[in-house]
Rosetta silent file (secondary structure, phi, psi, omega in degrees, C-alpha in Angstrom):
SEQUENCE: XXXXXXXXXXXXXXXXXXXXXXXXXXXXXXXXXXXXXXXXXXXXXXXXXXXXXXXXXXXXXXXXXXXXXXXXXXXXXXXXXX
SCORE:     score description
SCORE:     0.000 S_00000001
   1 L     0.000  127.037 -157.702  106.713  144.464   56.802 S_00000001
   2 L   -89.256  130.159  176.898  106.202  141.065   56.136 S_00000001
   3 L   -77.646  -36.668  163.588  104.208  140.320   52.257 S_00000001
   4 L   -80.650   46.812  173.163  103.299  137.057   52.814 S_00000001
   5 L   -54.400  121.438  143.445  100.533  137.795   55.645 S_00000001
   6 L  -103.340   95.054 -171.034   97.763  134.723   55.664 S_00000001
   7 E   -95.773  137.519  155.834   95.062  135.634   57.581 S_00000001
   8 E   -84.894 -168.746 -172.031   91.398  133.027   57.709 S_00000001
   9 L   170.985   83.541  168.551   88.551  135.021   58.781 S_00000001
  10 L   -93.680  143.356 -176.923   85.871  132.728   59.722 S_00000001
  11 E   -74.940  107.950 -168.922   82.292  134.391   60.146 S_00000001
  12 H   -81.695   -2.934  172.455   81.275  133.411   64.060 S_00000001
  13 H   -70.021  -30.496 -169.073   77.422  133.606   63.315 S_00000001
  14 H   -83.065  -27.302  174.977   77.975  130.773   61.180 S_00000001
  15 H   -80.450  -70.681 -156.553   79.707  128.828   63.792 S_00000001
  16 H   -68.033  -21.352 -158.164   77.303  129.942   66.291 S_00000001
  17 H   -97.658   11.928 -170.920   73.886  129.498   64.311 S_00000001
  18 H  -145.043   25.160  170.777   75.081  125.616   65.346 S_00000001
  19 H    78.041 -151.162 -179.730   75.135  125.620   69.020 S_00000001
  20 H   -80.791  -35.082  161.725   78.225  123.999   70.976 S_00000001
  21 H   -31.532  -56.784  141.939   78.472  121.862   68.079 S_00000001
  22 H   -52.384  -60.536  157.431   79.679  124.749   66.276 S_00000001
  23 H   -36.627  -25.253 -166.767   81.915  126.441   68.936 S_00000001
  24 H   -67.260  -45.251  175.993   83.428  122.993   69.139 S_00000001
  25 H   -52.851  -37.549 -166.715   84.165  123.533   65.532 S_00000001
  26 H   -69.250  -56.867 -170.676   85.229  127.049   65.929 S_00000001
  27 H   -48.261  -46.737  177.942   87.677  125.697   68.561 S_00000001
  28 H   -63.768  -53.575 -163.445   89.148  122.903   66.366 S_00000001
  29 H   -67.779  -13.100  175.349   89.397  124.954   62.867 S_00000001
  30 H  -104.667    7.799 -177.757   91.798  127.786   65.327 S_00000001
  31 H   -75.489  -71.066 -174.369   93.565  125.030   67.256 S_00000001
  32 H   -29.939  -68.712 -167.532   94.100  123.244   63.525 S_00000001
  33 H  -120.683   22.992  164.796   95.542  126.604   61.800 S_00000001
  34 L   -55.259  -39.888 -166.533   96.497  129.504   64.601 S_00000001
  35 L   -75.582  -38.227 -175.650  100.327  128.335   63.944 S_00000001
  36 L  -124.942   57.717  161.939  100.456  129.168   60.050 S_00000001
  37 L  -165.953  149.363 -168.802   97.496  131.422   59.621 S_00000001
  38 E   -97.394  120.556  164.035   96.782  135.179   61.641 S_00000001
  39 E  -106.202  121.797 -168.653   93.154  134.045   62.626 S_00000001
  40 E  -106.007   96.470 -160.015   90.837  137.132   62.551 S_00000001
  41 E   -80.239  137.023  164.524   87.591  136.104   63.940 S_00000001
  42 E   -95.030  102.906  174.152   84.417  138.182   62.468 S_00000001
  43 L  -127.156    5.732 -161.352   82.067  139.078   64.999 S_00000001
  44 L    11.878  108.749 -171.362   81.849  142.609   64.980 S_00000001
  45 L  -118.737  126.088  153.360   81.098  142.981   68.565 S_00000001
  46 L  -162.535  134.163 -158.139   79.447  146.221   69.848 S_00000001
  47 L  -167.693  153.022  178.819   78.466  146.238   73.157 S_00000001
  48 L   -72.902 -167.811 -136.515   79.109  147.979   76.317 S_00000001
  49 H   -85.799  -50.877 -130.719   82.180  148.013   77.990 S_00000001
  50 H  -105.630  -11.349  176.581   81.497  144.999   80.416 S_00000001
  51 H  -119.165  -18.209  173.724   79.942  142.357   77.640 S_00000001
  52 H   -67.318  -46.767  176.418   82.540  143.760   74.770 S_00000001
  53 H   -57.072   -0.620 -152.098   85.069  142.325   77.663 S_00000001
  54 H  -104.215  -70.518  169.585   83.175  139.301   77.843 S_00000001
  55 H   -46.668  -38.233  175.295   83.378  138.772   74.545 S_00000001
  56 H   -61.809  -29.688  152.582   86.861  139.860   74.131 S_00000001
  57 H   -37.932  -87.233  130.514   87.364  137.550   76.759 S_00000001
  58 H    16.403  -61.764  171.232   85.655  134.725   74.571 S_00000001
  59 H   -61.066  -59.717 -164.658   88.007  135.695   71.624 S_00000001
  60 H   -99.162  -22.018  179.247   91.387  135.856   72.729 S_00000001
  61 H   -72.187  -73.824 -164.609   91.320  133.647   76.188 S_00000001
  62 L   -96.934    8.114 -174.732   89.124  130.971   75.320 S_00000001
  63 L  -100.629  -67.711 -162.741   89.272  130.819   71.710 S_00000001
  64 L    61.256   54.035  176.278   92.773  131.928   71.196 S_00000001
  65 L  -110.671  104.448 -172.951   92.026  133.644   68.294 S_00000001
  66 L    -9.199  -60.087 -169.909   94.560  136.462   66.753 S_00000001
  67 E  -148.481  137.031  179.570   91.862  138.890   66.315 S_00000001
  68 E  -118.446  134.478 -163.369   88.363  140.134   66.348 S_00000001
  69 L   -83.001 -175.379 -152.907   86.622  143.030   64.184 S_00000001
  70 L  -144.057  139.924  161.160   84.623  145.593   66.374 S_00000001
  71 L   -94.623  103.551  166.644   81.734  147.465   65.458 S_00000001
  72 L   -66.474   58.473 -154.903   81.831  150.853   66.235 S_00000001
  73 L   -82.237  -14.771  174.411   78.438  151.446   66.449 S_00000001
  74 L  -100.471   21.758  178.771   78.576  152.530   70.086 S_00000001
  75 L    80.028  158.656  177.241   81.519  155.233   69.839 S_00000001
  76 H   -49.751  -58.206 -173.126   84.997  155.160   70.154 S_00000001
  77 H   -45.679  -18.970 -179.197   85.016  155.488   73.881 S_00000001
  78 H   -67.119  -39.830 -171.498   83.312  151.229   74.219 S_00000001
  79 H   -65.493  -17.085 -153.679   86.714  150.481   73.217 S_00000001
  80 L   -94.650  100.051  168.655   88.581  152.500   75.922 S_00000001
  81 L   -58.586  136.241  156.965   89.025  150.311   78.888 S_00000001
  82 L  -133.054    0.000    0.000   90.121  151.198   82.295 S_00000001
């Protein structure tokens, strides 16, 4: 297990609270540092199954962003896709 993990963790409300001007940003700062940094976007997403894909969708497709946290505020079972 590697010690020298660097993850960012930018907050996407903050990004978000600034229109496409802000996604644009969001886009640039994981384009910029995806190569030397694990980027773990915070968005807690909880949602049903068909807008958590949307989002997830959002994250790792169009983003290209490592990771996203999840809220489990809707039970275990929103995560289990089939």
């Amino acid at each position: 297990m590697p010690t020298n993990v660097s993850i960012l963790k930018p907050q996407l409300a903050f990004f978000l609270a600034h229109g496409s001007k802000g996604i644009e940003l969001l886009e640039n700062f994981i384009f910029q540092f995806r190569e030397k940094y694990t980027i773990l976007l915070d968005g807690k997403f909880n949602e049903i199954e068909n807008s958590l894909k949307a989002y997830l969708h959002f994250v790792f497709c169009t983003l290209k962003a490592h990771g996203v946290t999840i809220n489990p505020f809707l039970g275990e079972k929103t995560f289990q896709f089939t």
